[in-house]
C-alpha cells in the first residue's frame, strides 16, 4: 500500500486532494448515478461522503468496516457518513489515511441533500484552515431532471443556486423527455450558467472519467474557459480613466437575462493587469455583490507573468487563482471577465466598471488592502503570482547610535 504522507506545500494546489461536490434537487437521480459508479468502476482512492449509508444500496458490496462512520466497498471506494459536518468527516478521513487505517485518498466526492445549496460546502472546504491546507474544491456537479419545466426550477431558489454554481451539469432521465423539451431545458440551463458542460444521462449510467476527471483546476483548461467567455460576445463601449487610459473595457450591449432572474455582463482588457490592484478591485466587487454574484470567471494576462491566469468565484467564495501551463491565445489577448449576477441592475454594471477602470497605483492598493483584512480575494495575494509596478517611495528610519536618521528608499 502506498503510504500517504503529511508533506504538503499549502500554496501548491497540485498537492491537495481534489473534492467534487455532487448536488441536485430531490428525485433528480443522484443516488442512481452514485450506485452505477460504485458497482461498475474501480473507485480505489475515492472517498464518498454521504449523510447515511442507507441512502445507497451498498450492503452486498461491503467488504470491510473501519467503524460506524467508515466502510470500504469492493470497488475500492471508502464510504463515510457526514457525522459532525463536512469538516469533521474530512479530518477523520485524512487522519486515518495518514495512519494507514484506510487506503490513501486521491479524490473525495461529497453528496449533498436535495435541498442543499452547494456553496456553503465550497466555503467550508476553502476557508477552514485544516481542510483548506489539505483539500481543494475541484468543482460542483449538478444533476437536473430532463422532465422539469423552467417554472419548476424557478419555484425553488436552491435549484437555481445548484445550477448556477455548477461546473458540470448531468441531465438525468433523458429517456423520459421529448427531444424538443430536452432542448428547451438545456437552453434554460445555459441561460443560468452560460456554456456549462452538459452531459445526458440515461438510467444513471455515466463514465467514471466523465465524473471524476480533472475539474476546474486542470492546468490545461484554457479551451473550455475560452468557450465559456466567447459565448458572451462583448462589445466595446468606452475608454477607462486612471491606470488604463490606453485600454479598452468592454461589456455586453444588452446583458442577457431570463425573466430578469439572471443577467450576464462581460469585460475585457487590452493590457496586462497589475495583480495587486486587480485583486483589490475584485475583492471590492465581490464584497459589494455578495451572494447575488452567482459566478465569475476570467482568463487574464498579469503584468510580470508569462502565463495566463484563470480566476473563478461563486457567490462570494473565491477559488485559488490557477496559472495555466502556457499563455492562452484567446480572442481577447489580454483577458476577459464574465459576471453572472442574480437580478442584474444597471448600478451593478456601473460598480464593476468603476472598480475595474480605476485601479490606481500599487502603493495605494497596498495601503487599502491592509485596511481590509476580510477582503474576499485576499487569498490570491498568498499565491506565487507576481505583482510588479514602478518603484514605490517608502520612508524608513535608520538607527545610528542613539539617533534616528530619516532616509528615502525604494521597494
mmCIF file of C-alpha atoms in Angstrom, residues 190-410:
data_model
loop_
_atom_site.group_PDB
_atom_site.id
_atom_site.type_symbol
_atom_site.label_atom_id
_atom_site.label_comp_id
_atom_site.label_asym_id
_atom_site.label_seq_id
_atom_site.Cartn_x
_atom_site.Cartn_y
_atom_site.Cartn_z
ATOM 1 C CA UNK A 190 -27.317 27.719 -20.375
ATOM 2 C CA UNK A 191 -29.095 30.968 -19.529
ATOM 3 C CA UNK A 192 -28.471 30.376 -15.834
ATOM 4 C CA UNK A 193 -24.901 29.178 -16.398
ATOM 5 C CA UNK A 194 -23.523 30.054 -19.862
ATOM 6 C CA UNK A 195 -21.525 27.300 -21.584
ATOM 7 C CA UNK A 196 -21.518 24.976 -18.587
ATOM 8 C CA UNK A 197 -20.672 21.457 -19.858
ATOM 9 C CA UNK A 198 -23.828 19.323 -20.030
ATOM 10 C CA UNK A 199 -23.944 15.551 -20.244
ATOM 11 C CA UNK A 200 -27.072 13.483 -20.929
ATOM 12 C CA UNK A 201 -27.516 10.504 -18.604
ATOM 13 C CA UNK A 202 -29.853 7.535 -19.005
ATOM 14 C CA UNK A 203 -30.579 5.171 -16.109
ATOM 15 C CA UNK A 204 -27.731 6.724 -14.128
ATOM 16 C CA UNK A 205 -25.086 5.348 -16.473
ATOM 17 C CA UNK A 206 -22.047 7.604 -16.610
ATOM 18 C CA UNK A 207 -18.355 7.037 -17.226
ATOM 19 C CA UNK A 208 -16.025 7.426 -14.273
ATOM 20 C CA UNK A 209 -13.787 9.658 -16.381
ATOM 21 C CA UNK A 210 -16.724 11.990 -17.127
ATOM 22 C CA UNK A 211 -17.438 12.376 -13.449
ATOM 23 C CA UNK A 212 -14.083 12.312 -11.666
ATOM 24 C CA UNK A 213 -11.854 13.691 -14.419
ATOM 25 C CA UNK A 214 -9.861 16.865 -13.864
ATOM 26 C CA UNK A 215 -12.140 19.698 -12.866
ATOM 27 C CA UNK A 216 -11.667 23.439 -12.674
ATOM 28 C CA UNK A 217 -8.035 23.005 -11.612
ATOM 29 C CA UNK A 218 -6.920 21.356 -14.812
ATOM 30 C CA UNK A 219 -3.890 23.408 -15.847
ATOM 31 C CA UNK A 220 -4.750 22.751 -19.485
ATOM 32 C CA UNK A 221 -8.257 24.143 -19.022
ATOM 33 C CA UNK A 222 -7.890 27.191 -21.265
ATOM 34 C CA UNK A 223 -10.033 25.875 -24.125
ATOM 35 C CA UNK A 224 -13.318 25.347 -22.193
ATOM 36 C CA UNK A 225 -12.821 28.654 -20.405
ATOM 37 C CA UNK A 226 -12.304 30.445 -23.717
ATOM 38 C CA UNK A 227 -15.513 28.853 -24.989
ATOM 39 C CA UNK A 228 -17.350 29.975 -21.858
ATOM 40 C CA UNK A 229 -16.101 33.526 -22.308
ATOM 41 C CA UNK A 230 -16.597 33.754 -26.078
ATOM 42 C CA UNK A 231 -20.284 32.905 -25.562
ATOM 43 C CA UNK A 232 -20.731 36.443 -24.190
ATOM 44 C CA UNK A 233 -19.770 38.357 -27.395
ATOM 45 C CA UNK A 234 -18.754 41.588 -25.587
ATOM 46 C CA UNK A 235 -18.928 44.948 -27.356
ATOM 47 C CA UNK A 236 -16.653 47.953 -26.810
ATOM 48 C CA UNK A 237 -18.280 50.859 -25.004
ATOM 49 C CA UNK A 238 -15.649 53.286 -23.714
ATOM 50 C CA UNK A 239 -12.077 54.048 -22.720
ATOM 51 C CA UNK A 240 -11.493 53.947 -18.964
ATOM 52 C CA UNK A 241 -9.745 56.525 -16.840
ATOM 53 C CA UNK A 242 -6.889 56.100 -14.401
ATOM 54 C CA UNK A 243 -4.302 53.415 -14.953
ATOM 55 C CA UNK A 244 -5.884 52.093 -18.148
ATOM 56 C CA UNK A 245 -6.070 55.272 -20.212
ATOM 57 C CA UNK A 246 -4.930 53.308 -23.273
ATOM 58 C CA UNK A 247 -7.016 50.233 -22.509
ATOM 59 C CA UNK A 248 -10.486 49.428 -23.691
ATOM 60 C CA UNK A 249 -13.125 47.933 -21.442
ATOM 61 C CA UNK A 250 -15.979 46.005 -22.973
ATOM 62 C CA UNK A 251 -19.389 44.865 -21.811
ATOM 63 C CA UNK A 252 -22.461 43.315 -23.309
ATOM 64 C CA UNK A 253 -24.590 45.807 -25.210
ATOM 65 C CA UNK A 254 -27.664 44.025 -23.905
ATOM 66 C CA UNK A 255 -26.998 41.932 -20.776
ATOM 67 C CA UNK A 256 -28.564 38.515 -21.200
ATOM 68 C CA UNK A 257 -31.398 37.766 -18.812
ATOM 69 C CA UNK A 258 -34.088 35.209 -18.244
ATOM 70 C CA UNK A 259 -37.248 36.858 -16.889
ATOM 71 C CA UNK A 260 -34.965 39.297 -15.021
ATOM 72 C CA UNK A 261 -33.749 36.484 -12.756
ATOM 73 C CA UNK A 262 -30.165 36.310 -14.012
ATOM 74 C CA UNK A 263 -28.073 38.761 -16.025
ATOM 75 C CA UNK A 264 -24.659 38.313 -17.602
ATOM 76 C CA UNK A 265 -22.101 41.057 -18.152
ATOM 77 C CA UNK A 266 -18.569 40.808 -19.537
ATOM 78 C CA UNK A 267 -15.449 42.962 -19.658
ATOM 79 C CA UNK A 268 -12.153 42.632 -21.458
ATOM 80 C CA UNK A 269 -8.826 44.493 -21.414
ATOM 81 C CA UNK A 270 -6.133 45.417 -23.891
ATOM 82 C CA UNK A 271 -3.263 45.497 -21.380
ATOM 83 C CA UNK A 272 -1.844 43.047 -18.861
ATOM 84 C CA UNK A 273 -3.347 43.613 -15.408
ATOM 85 C CA UNK A 274 -1.360 44.549 -12.288
ATOM 86 C CA UNK A 275 -2.161 41.705 -9.895
ATOM 87 C CA UNK A 276 -2.260 43.686 -6.627
ATOM 88 C CA UNK A 277 -4.666 46.361 -7.880
ATOM 89 C CA UNK A 278 -6.809 43.799 -9.677
ATOM 90 C CA UNK A 279 -7.040 41.663 -6.517
ATOM 91 C CA UNK A 280 -8.217 44.699 -4.555
ATOM 92 C CA UNK A 281 -10.750 45.719 -7.214
ATOM 93 C CA UNK A 282 -12.203 42.205 -7.486
ATOM 94 C CA UNK A 283 -12.389 41.937 -3.701
ATOM 95 C CA UNK A 284 -14.459 45.108 -3.547
ATOM 96 C CA UNK A 285 -16.729 43.950 -6.385
ATOM 97 C CA UNK A 286 -17.363 40.560 -4.782
ATOM 98 C CA UNK A 287 -17.978 42.133 -1.362
ATOM 99 C CA UNK A 288 -20.436 44.562 -2.927
ATOM 100 C CA UNK A 289 -22.423 41.954 -4.881
ATOM 101 C CA UNK A 290 -22.076 39.175 -2.284
ATOM 102 C CA UNK A 291 -24.398 36.213 -2.959
ATOM 103 C CA UNK A 292 -26.027 37.925 -5.938
ATOM 104 C CA UNK A 293 -22.784 37.205 -7.810
ATOM 105 C CA UNK A 294 -23.735 33.710 -8.897
ATOM 106 C CA UNK A 295 -20.482 33.182 -10.765
ATOM 107 C CA UNK A 296 -17.475 34.995 -12.114
ATOM 108 C CA UNK A 297 -14.871 33.507 -14.434
ATOM 109 C CA UNK A 298 -11.932 35.070 -16.147
ATOM 110 C CA UNK A 299 -8.767 34.345 -18.072
ATOM 111 C CA UNK A 300 -6.215 37.133 -17.743
ATOM 112 C CA UNK A 301 -2.746 38.363 -18.556
ATOM 113 C CA UNK A 302 -0.969 39.583 -15.435
ATOM 114 C CA UNK A 303 1.923 42.050 -15.538
ATOM 115 C CA UNK A 304 5.172 40.204 -14.874
ATOM 116 C CA UNK A 305 3.724 36.768 -15.702
ATOM 117 C CA UNK A 306 4.336 34.888 -18.947
ATOM 118 C CA UNK A 307 1.407 32.518 -18.458
ATOM 119 C CA UNK A 308 -2.303 33.248 -18.346
ATOM 120 C CA UNK A 309 -4.141 33.266 -15.033
ATOM 121 C CA UNK A 310 -7.625 31.805 -14.555
ATOM 122 C CA UNK A 311 -9.858 33.155 -11.788
ATOM 123 C CA UNK A 312 -13.119 31.740 -10.531
ATOM 124 C CA UNK A 313 -15.628 32.891 -7.885
ATOM 125 C CA UNK A 314 -19.044 31.568 -6.887
ATOM 126 C CA UNK A 315 -21.421 33.670 -4.780
ATOM 127 C CA UNK A 316 -18.813 35.466 -2.741
ATOM 128 C CA UNK A 317 -16.443 32.499 -2.465
ATOM 129 C CA UNK A 318 -13.129 32.932 -4.286
ATOM 130 C CA UNK A 319 -11.259 29.897 -5.614
ATOM 131 C CA UNK A 320 -7.442 29.978 -5.760
ATOM 132 C CA UNK A 321 -6.167 31.500 -8.984
ATOM 133 C CA UNK A 322 -4.842 28.951 -11.469
ATOM 134 C CA UNK A 323 -1.797 29.566 -13.631
ATOM 135 C CA UNK A 324 -2.073 27.754 -16.962
ATOM 136 C CA UNK A 325 0.815 25.772 -18.392
ATOM 137 C CA UNK A 326 1.129 28.219 -21.292
ATOM 138 C CA UNK A 327 -0.244 31.585 -22.272
ATOM 139 C CA UNK A 328 -3.728 31.114 -23.703
ATOM 140 C CA UNK A 329 -4.045 32.775 -27.110
ATOM 141 C CA UNK A 330 -7.665 33.833 -26.660
ATOM 142 C CA UNK A 331 -9.686 36.113 -28.894
ATOM 143 C CA UNK A 332 -9.269 38.664 -26.084
ATOM 144 C CA UNK A 333 -5.492 38.819 -25.983
ATOM 145 C CA UNK A 334 -5.102 40.420 -22.554
ATOM 146 C CA UNK A 335 -8.024 38.708 -20.893
ATOM 147 C CA UNK A 336 -11.735 38.772 -20.252
ATOM 148 C CA UNK A 337 -14.002 38.648 -17.197
ATOM 149 C CA UNK A 338 -17.592 37.405 -17.163
ATOM 150 C CA UNK A 339 -20.043 38.007 -14.320
ATOM 151 C CA UNK A 340 -23.360 36.177 -13.849
ATOM 152 C CA UNK A 341 -25.497 38.178 -11.427
ATOM 153 C CA UNK A 342 -28.862 37.469 -9.837
ATOM 154 C CA UNK A 343 -31.248 40.334 -10.638
ATOM 155 C CA UNK A 344 -28.635 42.305 -12.558
ATOM 156 C CA UNK A 345 -29.179 46.064 -12.353
ATOM 157 C CA UNK A 346 -27.600 48.999 -14.137
ATOM 158 C CA UNK A 347 -25.931 50.133 -10.908
ATOM 159 C CA UNK A 348 -24.182 46.739 -10.682
ATOM 160 C CA UNK A 349 -22.658 47.308 -14.117
ATOM 161 C CA UNK A 350 -21.536 50.787 -13.073
ATOM 162 C CA UNK A 351 -19.944 49.500 -9.844
ATOM 163 C CA UNK A 352 -17.986 46.780 -11.663
ATOM 164 C CA UNK A 353 -16.891 49.176 -14.381
ATOM 165 C CA UNK A 354 -15.798 51.771 -11.822
ATOM 166 C CA UNK A 355 -13.577 49.388 -9.851
ATOM 167 C CA UNK A 356 -12.031 47.810 -12.944
ATOM 168 C CA UNK A 357 -11.236 51.129 -14.601
ATOM 169 C CA UNK A 358 -9.882 52.981 -11.540
ATOM 170 C CA UNK A 359 -7.226 50.620 -10.265
ATOM 171 C CA UNK A 360 -4.744 53.266 -9.152
ATOM 172 C CA UNK A 361 -1.175 52.572 -8.066
ATOM 173 C CA UNK A 362 0.378 49.624 -6.278
ATOM 174 C CA UNK A 363 1.243 51.878 -3.343
ATOM 175 C CA UNK A 364 -2.373 52.969 -2.878
ATOM 176 C CA UNK A 365 -3.667 49.427 -3.352
ATOM 177 C CA UNK A 366 -1.209 48.030 -0.819
ATOM 178 C CA UNK A 367 -2.380 50.537 1.801
ATOM 179 C CA UNK A 368 -6.040 49.768 1.111
ATOM 180 C CA UNK A 369 -5.530 46.014 1.351
ATOM 181 C CA UNK A 370 -4.034 46.460 4.808
ATOM 182 C CA UNK A 371 -7.246 48.247 5.799
ATOM 183 C CA UNK A 372 -9.435 45.383 4.511
ATOM 184 C CA UNK A 373 -8.378 42.220 6.419
ATOM 185 C CA UNK A 374 -11.506 40.352 5.282
ATOM 186 C CA UNK A 375 -11.220 41.139 1.594
ATOM 187 C CA UNK A 376 -12.725 38.131 -0.273
ATOM 188 C CA UNK A 377 -9.772 37.954 -2.674
ATOM 189 C CA UNK A 378 -7.070 38.285 -0.040
ATOM 190 C CA UNK A 379 -6.063 34.630 -0.509
ATOM 191 C CA UNK A 380 -4.879 35.450 -4.042
ATOM 192 C CA UNK A 381 -2.051 37.510 -2.580
ATOM 193 C CA UNK A 382 -0.636 34.415 -0.850
ATOM 194 C CA UNK A 383 -0.139 32.653 -4.156
ATOM 195 C CA UNK A 384 3.027 32.737 -6.214
ATOM 196 C CA UNK A 385 1.775 35.301 -8.726
ATOM 197 C CA UNK A 386 3.907 38.348 -9.351
ATOM 198 C CA UNK A 387 2.771 41.873 -8.865
ATOM 199 C CA UNK A 388 5.098 44.471 -10.255
ATOM 200 C CA UNK A 389 4.955 48.231 -10.543
ATOM 201 C CA UNK A 390 7.186 51.308 -10.686
ATOM 202 C CA UNK A 391 9.320 51.785 -7.577
ATOM 203 C CA UNK A 392 7.300 52.758 -4.511
ATOM 204 C CA UNK A 393 8.625 55.618 -2.406
ATOM 205 C CA UNK A 394 8.940 54.455 1.177
ATOM 206 C CA UNK A 395 10.016 56.344 4.281
ATOM 207 C CA UNK A 396 12.203 54.469 6.741
ATOM 208 C CA UNK A 397 14.383 55.254 9.726
ATOM 209 C CA UNK A 398 17.994 54.220 10.215
ATOM 210 C CA UNK A 399 19.247 53.780 13.777
ATOM 211 C CA UNK A 400 22.699 55.340 14.247
ATOM 212 C CA UNK A 401 23.816 55.046 17.844
ATOM 213 C CA UNK A 402 21.205 56.962 19.822
ATOM 214 C CA UNK A 403 19.943 58.906 16.808
ATOM 215 C CA UNK A 404 17.202 58.157 14.253
ATOM 216 C CA UNK A 405 18.090 59.275 10.726
ATOM 217 C CA UNK A 406 15.307 59.534 8.130
ATOM 218 C CA UNK A 407 16.167 58.037 4.744
ATOM 219 C CA UNK A 408 14.358 57.575 1.452
ATOM 220 C CA UNK A 409 14.295 54.105 -0.053
ATOM 221 C CA UNK A 410 12.529 52.306 -2.877
#
